[in-house]
PDB file of C-alpha atoms in Angstrom:
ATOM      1  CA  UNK A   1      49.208  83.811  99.991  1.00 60.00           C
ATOM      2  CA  UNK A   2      52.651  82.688  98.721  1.00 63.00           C
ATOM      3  CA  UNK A   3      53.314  82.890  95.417  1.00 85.00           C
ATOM      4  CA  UNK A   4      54.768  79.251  94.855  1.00 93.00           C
ATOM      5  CA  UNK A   5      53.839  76.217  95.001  1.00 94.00           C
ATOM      6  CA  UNK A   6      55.390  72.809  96.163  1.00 96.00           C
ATOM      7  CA  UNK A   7      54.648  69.236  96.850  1.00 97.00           C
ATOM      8  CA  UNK A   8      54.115  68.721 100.814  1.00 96.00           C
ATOM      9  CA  UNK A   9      56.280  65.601 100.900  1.00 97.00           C
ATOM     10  CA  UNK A  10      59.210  63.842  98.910  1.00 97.00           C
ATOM     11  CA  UNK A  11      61.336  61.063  99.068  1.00 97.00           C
ATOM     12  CA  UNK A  12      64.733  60.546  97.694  1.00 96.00           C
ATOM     13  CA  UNK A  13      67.280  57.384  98.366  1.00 97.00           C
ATOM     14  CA  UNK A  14      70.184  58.225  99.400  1.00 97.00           C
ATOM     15  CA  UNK A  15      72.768  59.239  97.002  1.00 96.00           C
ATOM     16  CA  UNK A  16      70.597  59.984  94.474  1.00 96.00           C
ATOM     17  CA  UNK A  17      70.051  63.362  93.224  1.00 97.00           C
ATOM     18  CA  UNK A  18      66.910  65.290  95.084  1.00 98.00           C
ATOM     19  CA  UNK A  19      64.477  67.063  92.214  1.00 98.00           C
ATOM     20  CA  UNK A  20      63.121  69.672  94.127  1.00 98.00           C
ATOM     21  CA  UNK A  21      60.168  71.138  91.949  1.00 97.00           C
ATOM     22  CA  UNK A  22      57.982  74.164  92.330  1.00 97.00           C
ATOM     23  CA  UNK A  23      55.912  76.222  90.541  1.00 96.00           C
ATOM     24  CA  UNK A  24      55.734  80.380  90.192  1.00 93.00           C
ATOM     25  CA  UNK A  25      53.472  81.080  87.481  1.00 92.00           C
ATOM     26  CA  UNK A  26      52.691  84.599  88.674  1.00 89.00           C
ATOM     27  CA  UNK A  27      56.358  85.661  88.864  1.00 90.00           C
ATOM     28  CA  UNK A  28      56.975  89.502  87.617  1.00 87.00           C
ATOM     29  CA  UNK A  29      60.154  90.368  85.481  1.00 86.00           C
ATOM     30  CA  UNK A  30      62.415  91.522  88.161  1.00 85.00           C
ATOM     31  CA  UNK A  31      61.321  88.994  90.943  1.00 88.00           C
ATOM     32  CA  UNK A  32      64.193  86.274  91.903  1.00 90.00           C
ATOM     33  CA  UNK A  33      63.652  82.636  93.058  1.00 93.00           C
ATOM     34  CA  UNK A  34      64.679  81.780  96.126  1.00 93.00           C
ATOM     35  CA  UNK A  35      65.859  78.287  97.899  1.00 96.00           C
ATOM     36  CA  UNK A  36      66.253  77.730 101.664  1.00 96.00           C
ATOM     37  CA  UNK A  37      65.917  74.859 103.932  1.00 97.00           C
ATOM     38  CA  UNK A  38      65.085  74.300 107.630  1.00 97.00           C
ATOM     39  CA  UNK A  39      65.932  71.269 109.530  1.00 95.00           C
ATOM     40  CA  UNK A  40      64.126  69.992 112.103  1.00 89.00           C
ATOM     41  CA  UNK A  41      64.405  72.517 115.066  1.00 84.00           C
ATOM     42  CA  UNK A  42      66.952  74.827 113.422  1.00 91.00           C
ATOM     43  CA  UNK A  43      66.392  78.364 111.505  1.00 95.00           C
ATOM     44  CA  UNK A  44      66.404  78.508 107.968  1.00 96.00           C
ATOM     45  CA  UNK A  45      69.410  78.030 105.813  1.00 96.00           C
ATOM     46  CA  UNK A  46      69.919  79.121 102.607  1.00 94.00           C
ATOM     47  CA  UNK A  47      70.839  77.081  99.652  1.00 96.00           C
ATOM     48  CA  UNK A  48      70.631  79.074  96.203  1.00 95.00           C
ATOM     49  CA  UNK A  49      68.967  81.877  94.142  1.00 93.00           C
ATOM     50  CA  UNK A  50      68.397  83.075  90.802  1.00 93.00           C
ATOM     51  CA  UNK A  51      67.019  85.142  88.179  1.00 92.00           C
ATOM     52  CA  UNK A  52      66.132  83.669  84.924  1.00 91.00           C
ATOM     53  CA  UNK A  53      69.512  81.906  84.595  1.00 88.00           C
ATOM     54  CA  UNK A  54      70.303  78.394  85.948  1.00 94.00           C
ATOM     55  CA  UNK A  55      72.785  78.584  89.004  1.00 95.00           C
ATOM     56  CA  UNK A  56      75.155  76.211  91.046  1.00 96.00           C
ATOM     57  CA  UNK A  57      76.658  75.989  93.984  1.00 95.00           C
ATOM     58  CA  UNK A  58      78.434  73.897  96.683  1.00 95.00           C
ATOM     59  CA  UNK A  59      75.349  72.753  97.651  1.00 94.00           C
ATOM     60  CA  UNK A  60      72.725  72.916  94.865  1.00 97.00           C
ATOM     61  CA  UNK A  61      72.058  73.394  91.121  1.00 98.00           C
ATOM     62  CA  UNK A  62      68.552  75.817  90.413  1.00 98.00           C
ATOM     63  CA  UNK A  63      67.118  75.369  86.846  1.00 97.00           C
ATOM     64  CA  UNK A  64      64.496  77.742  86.220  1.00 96.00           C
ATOM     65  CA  UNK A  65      62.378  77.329  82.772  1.00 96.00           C
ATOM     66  CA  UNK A  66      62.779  79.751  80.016  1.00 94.00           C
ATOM     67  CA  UNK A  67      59.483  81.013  80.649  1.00 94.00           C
ATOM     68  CA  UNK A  68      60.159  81.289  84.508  1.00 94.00           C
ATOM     69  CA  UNK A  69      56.959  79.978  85.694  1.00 94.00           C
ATOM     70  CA  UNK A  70      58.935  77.118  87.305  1.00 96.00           C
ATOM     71  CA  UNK A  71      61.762  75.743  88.727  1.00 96.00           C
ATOM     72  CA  UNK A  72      63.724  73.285  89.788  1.00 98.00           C
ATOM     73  CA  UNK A  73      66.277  72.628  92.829  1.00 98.00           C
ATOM     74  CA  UNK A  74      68.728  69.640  92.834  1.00 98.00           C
ATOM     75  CA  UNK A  75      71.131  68.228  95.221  1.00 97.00           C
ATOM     76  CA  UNK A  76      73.695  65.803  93.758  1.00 96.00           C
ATOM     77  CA  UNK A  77      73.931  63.155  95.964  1.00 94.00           C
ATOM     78  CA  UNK A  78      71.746  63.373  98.508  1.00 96.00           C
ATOM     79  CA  UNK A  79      72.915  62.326 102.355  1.00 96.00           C
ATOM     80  CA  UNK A  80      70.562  61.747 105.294  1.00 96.00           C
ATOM     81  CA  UNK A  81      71.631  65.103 106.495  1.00 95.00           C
ATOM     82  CA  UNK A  82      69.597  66.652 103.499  1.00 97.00           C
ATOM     83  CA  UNK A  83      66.363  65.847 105.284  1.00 97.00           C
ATOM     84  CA  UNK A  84      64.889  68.764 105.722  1.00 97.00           C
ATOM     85  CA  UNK A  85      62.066  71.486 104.918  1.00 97.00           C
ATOM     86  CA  UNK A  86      62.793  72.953 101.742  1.00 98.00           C
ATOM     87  CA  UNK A  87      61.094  76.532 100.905  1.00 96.00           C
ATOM     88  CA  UNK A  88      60.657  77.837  97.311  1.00 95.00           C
ATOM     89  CA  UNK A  89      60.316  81.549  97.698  1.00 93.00           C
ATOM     90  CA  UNK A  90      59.948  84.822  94.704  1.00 89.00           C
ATOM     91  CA  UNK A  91      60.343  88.026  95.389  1.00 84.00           C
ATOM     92  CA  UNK A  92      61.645  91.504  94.067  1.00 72.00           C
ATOM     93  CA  UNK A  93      63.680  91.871  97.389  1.00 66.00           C
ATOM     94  CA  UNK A  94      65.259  90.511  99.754  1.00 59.00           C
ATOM     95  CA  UNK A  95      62.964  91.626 102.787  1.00 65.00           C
ATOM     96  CA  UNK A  96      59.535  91.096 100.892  1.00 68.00           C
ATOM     97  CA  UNK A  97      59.963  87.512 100.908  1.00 79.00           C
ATOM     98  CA  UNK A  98      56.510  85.877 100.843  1.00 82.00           C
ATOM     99  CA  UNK A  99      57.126  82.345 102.607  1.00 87.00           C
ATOM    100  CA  UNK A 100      55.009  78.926 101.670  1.00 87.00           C
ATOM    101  CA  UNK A 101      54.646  75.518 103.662  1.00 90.00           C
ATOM    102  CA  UNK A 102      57.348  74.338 101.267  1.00 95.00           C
ATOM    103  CA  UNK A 103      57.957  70.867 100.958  1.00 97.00           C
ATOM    104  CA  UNK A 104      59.301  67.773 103.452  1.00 97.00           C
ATOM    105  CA  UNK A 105      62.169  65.744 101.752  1.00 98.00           C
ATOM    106  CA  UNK A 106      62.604  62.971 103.310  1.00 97.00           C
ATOM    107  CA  UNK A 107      66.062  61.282 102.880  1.00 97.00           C
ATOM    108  CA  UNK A 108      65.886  57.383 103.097  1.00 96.00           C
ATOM    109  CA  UNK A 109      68.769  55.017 103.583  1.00 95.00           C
TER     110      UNK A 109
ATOM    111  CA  UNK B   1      82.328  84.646 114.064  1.00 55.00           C
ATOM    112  CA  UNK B   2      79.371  82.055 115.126  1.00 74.00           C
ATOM    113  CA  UNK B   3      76.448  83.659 113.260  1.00 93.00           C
ATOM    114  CA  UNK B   4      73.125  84.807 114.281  1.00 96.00           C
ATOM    115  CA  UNK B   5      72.518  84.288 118.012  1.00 97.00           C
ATOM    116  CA  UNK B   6      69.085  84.685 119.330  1.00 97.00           C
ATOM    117  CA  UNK B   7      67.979  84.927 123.433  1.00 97.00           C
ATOM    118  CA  UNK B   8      66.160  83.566 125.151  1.00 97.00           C
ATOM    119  CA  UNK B   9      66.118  79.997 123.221  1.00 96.00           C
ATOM    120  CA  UNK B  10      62.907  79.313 124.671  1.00 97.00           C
ATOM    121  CA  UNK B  11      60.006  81.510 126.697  1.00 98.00           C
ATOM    122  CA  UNK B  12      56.969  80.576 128.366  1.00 98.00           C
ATOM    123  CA  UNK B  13      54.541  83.396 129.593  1.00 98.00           C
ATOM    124  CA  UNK B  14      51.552  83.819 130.824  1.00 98.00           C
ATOM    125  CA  UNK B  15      48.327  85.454 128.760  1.00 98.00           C
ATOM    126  CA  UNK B  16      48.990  89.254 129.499  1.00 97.00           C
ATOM    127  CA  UNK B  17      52.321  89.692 130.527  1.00 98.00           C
ATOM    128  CA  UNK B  18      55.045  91.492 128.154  1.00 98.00           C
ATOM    129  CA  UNK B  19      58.174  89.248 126.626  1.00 98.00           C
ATOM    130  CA  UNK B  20      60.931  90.687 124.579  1.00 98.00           C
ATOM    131  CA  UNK B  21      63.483  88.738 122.833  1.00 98.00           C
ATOM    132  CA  UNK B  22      66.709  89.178 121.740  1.00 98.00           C
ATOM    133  CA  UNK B  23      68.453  89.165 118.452  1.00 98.00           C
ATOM    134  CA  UNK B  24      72.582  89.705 117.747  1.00 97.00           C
ATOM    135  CA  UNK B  25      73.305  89.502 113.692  1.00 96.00           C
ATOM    136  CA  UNK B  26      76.620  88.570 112.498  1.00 94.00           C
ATOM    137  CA  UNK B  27      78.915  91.212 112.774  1.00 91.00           C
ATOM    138  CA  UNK B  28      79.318  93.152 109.902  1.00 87.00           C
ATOM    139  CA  UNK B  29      75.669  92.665 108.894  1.00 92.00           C
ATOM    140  CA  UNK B  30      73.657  95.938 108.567  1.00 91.00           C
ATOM    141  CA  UNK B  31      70.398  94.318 107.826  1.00 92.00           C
ATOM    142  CA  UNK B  32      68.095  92.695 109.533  1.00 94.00           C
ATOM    143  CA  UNK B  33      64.764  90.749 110.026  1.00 94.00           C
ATOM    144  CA  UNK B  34      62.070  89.274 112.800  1.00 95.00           C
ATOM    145  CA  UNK B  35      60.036  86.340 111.597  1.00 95.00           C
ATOM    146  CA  UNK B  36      57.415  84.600 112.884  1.00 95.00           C
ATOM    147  CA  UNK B  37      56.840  80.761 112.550  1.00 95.00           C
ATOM    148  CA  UNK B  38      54.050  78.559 113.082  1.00 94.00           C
ATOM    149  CA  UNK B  39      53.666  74.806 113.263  1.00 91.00           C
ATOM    150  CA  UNK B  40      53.579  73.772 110.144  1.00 89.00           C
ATOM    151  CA  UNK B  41      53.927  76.763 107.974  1.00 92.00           C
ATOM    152  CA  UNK B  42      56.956  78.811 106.661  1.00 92.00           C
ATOM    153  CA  UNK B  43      58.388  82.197 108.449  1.00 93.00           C
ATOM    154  CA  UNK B  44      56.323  85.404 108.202  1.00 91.00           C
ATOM    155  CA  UNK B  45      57.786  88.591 107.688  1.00 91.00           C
ATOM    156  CA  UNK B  46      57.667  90.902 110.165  1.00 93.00           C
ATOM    157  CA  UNK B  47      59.964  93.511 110.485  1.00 93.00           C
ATOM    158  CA  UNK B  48      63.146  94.846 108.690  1.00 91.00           C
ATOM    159  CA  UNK B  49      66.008  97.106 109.947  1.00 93.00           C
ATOM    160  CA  UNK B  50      68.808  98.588 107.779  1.00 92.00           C
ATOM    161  CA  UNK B  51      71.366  99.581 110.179  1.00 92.00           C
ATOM    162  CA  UNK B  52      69.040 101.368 113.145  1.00 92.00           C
ATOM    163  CA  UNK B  53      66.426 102.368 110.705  1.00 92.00           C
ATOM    164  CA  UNK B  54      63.324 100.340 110.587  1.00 91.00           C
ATOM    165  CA  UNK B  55      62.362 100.438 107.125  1.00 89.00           C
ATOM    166  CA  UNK B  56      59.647  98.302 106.791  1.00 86.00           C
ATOM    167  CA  UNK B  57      56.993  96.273 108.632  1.00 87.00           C
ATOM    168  CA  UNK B  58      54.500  93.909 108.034  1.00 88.00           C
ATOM    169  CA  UNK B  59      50.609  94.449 108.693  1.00 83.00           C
ATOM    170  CA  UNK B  60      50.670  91.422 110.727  1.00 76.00           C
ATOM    171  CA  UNK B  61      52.674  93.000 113.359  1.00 81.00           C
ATOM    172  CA  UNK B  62      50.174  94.675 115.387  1.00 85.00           C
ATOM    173  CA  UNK B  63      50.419  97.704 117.865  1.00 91.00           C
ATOM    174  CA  UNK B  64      51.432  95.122 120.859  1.00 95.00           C
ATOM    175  CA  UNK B  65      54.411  94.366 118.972  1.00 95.00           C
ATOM    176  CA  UNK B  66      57.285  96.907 118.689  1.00 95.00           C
ATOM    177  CA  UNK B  67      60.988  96.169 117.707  1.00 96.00           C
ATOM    178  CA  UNK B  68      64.147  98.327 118.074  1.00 96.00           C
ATOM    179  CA  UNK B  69      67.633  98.281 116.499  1.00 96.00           C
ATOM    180  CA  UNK B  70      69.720 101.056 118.628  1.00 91.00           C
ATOM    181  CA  UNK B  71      73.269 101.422 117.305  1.00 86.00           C
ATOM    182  CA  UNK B  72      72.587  99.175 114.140  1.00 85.00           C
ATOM    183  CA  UNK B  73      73.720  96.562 116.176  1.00 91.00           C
ATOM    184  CA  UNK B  74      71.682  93.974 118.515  1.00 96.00           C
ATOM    185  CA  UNK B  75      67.952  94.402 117.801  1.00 97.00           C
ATOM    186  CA  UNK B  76      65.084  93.554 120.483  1.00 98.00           C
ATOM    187  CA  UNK B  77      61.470  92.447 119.519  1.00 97.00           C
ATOM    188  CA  UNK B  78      58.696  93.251 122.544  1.00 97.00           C
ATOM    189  CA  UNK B  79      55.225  91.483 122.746  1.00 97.00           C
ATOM    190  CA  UNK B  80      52.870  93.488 125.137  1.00 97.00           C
ATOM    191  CA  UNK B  81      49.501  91.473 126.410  1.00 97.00           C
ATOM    192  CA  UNK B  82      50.438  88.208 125.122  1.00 97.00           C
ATOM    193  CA  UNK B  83      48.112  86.434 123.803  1.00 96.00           C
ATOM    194  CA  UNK B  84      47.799  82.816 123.028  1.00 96.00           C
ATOM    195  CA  UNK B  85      47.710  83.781 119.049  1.00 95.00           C
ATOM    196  CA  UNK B  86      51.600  84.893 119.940  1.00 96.00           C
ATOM    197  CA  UNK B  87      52.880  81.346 120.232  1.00 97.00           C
ATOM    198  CA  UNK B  88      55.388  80.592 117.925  1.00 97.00           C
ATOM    199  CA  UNK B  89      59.186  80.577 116.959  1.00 97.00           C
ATOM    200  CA  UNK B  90      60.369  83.863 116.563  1.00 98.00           C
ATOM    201  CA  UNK B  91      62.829  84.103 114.152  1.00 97.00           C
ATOM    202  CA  UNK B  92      65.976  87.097 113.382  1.00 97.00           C
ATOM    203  CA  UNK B  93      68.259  87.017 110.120  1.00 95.00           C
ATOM    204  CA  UNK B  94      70.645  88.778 108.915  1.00 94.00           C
ATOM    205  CA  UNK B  95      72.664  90.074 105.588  1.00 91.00           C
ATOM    206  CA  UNK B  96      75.184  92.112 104.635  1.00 88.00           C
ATOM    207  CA  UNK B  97      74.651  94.834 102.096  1.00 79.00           C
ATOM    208  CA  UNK B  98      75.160  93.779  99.345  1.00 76.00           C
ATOM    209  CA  UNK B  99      74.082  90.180 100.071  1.00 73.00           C
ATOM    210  CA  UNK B 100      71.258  88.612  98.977  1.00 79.00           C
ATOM    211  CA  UNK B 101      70.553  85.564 100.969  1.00 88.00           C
ATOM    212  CA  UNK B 102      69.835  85.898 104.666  1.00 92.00           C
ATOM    213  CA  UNK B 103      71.364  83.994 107.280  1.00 93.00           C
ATOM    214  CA  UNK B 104      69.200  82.610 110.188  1.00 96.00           C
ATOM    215  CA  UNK B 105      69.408  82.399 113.921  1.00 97.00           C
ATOM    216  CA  UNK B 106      68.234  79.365 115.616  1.00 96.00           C
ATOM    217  CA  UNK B 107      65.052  81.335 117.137  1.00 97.00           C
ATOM    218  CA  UNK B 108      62.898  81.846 119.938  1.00 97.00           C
ATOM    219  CA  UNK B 109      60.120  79.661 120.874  1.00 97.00           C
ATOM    220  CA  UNK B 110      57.286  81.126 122.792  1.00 98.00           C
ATOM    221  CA  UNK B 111      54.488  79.423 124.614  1.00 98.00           C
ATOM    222  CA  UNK B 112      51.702  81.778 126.009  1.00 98.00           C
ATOM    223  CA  UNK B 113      49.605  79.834 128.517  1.00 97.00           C
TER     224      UNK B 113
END
């Protein structure tokens, strides 16, 4: 079972910032957090990771709670292009990546 | 460089016959992955390759399925017997050494009828 968990479904107008929550209370010590997305009929893509520290990037900001059992993603200003799968993953490495049904974020006009 | 490439896009078999996909990473990437994906759900691990060395491999992945890396280079994932359970999108990735994130081809769909 994965070891996250997200809401199925989201909505976000656009140019808003997208909260992206998710939960990981079971997270070890030397396990990372891990963002991707998948758009309709395309392979993953991935957006951001982290440790215990919050993180930015060009496309994304990850806040992760001082206790780490959660965390969340945010994109800026969302565009319609943002509509998309987004996955929530932990784990120690790279290749032991436990996927969930992540949630659908739905980017409305 | 135009990233992960994956052939054939799309495969439809019938129950029984053998299939094996395709996978070229991007270039200078020495790792890499096969996922599974069904509708609906996230990928599943499968497999993992540093350079031509398989180093690690799920307990889905069951004796019908066998993937290679020769040369550290292209990789190739084989179904033998298809069944209809082996529908999905088959996925490769790929990362550099010292990377963490992996990037994604576009995949492999597979219909077994």
């Amino acid at each position: 079972d994965a070891k996250t968990t997200q809401p199925p479904s989201m909505d976000c107008a656009e140019g808003r910032a997208a909260n992206l929550p998710c939960n990981h209370s079971t997270i070890s010590g030397n396990e990372y957090v891990y963002w991707y997305r998948q758009i309709h009929s395309q392979g993953p893509q991935y957006i951001i990771h982290g440790l215990k520290n919050n993180e930015t990037n060009e496309m994304a900001s990850l806040i992760i709670t001082e206790d780490r059992k959660s965390s969340t993603l945010i994109l800026p200003h969302a565009t319609l292009r943002d509509t998309a799968v987004y996955y929530c993953i932990v784990g120690g490495s790279n290749y032991q990546l436990i996927w969930g049904a992540g949630t659908k974020l739905i980017i409305k006009p | 460089d135009t990233g992960v490439s994956q052939d054939p896009r799309h495969k439809i078999t019938k129950r029984g016959q053998n299939v094996t996909f395709r996978c070229d990473p991007i270039s200078e990437h020495n790792r890499l992955y096969w996922y599974r994906q069904t509708l609906g759900q996230g990928p599943e691990f499968l497999t993992y390759f540093q350079n031509e060395a398989q180093l690690e491999k799920s307990r889905l992945l069951s004796d019908r399925f066998s993937a290679e890396r020769p040369k550290g280079s292209f990789s190739t994932l084989e179904i033998q017997r298809t069944e209809q359970g082996d529908s999905a999108m088959y996925l490769c990735a790929s990362s550099p050494w010292t990377g963490d994130e992996q990037y994604f081809g576009p995949g492999t769909r597979l219909t077994v009828t």
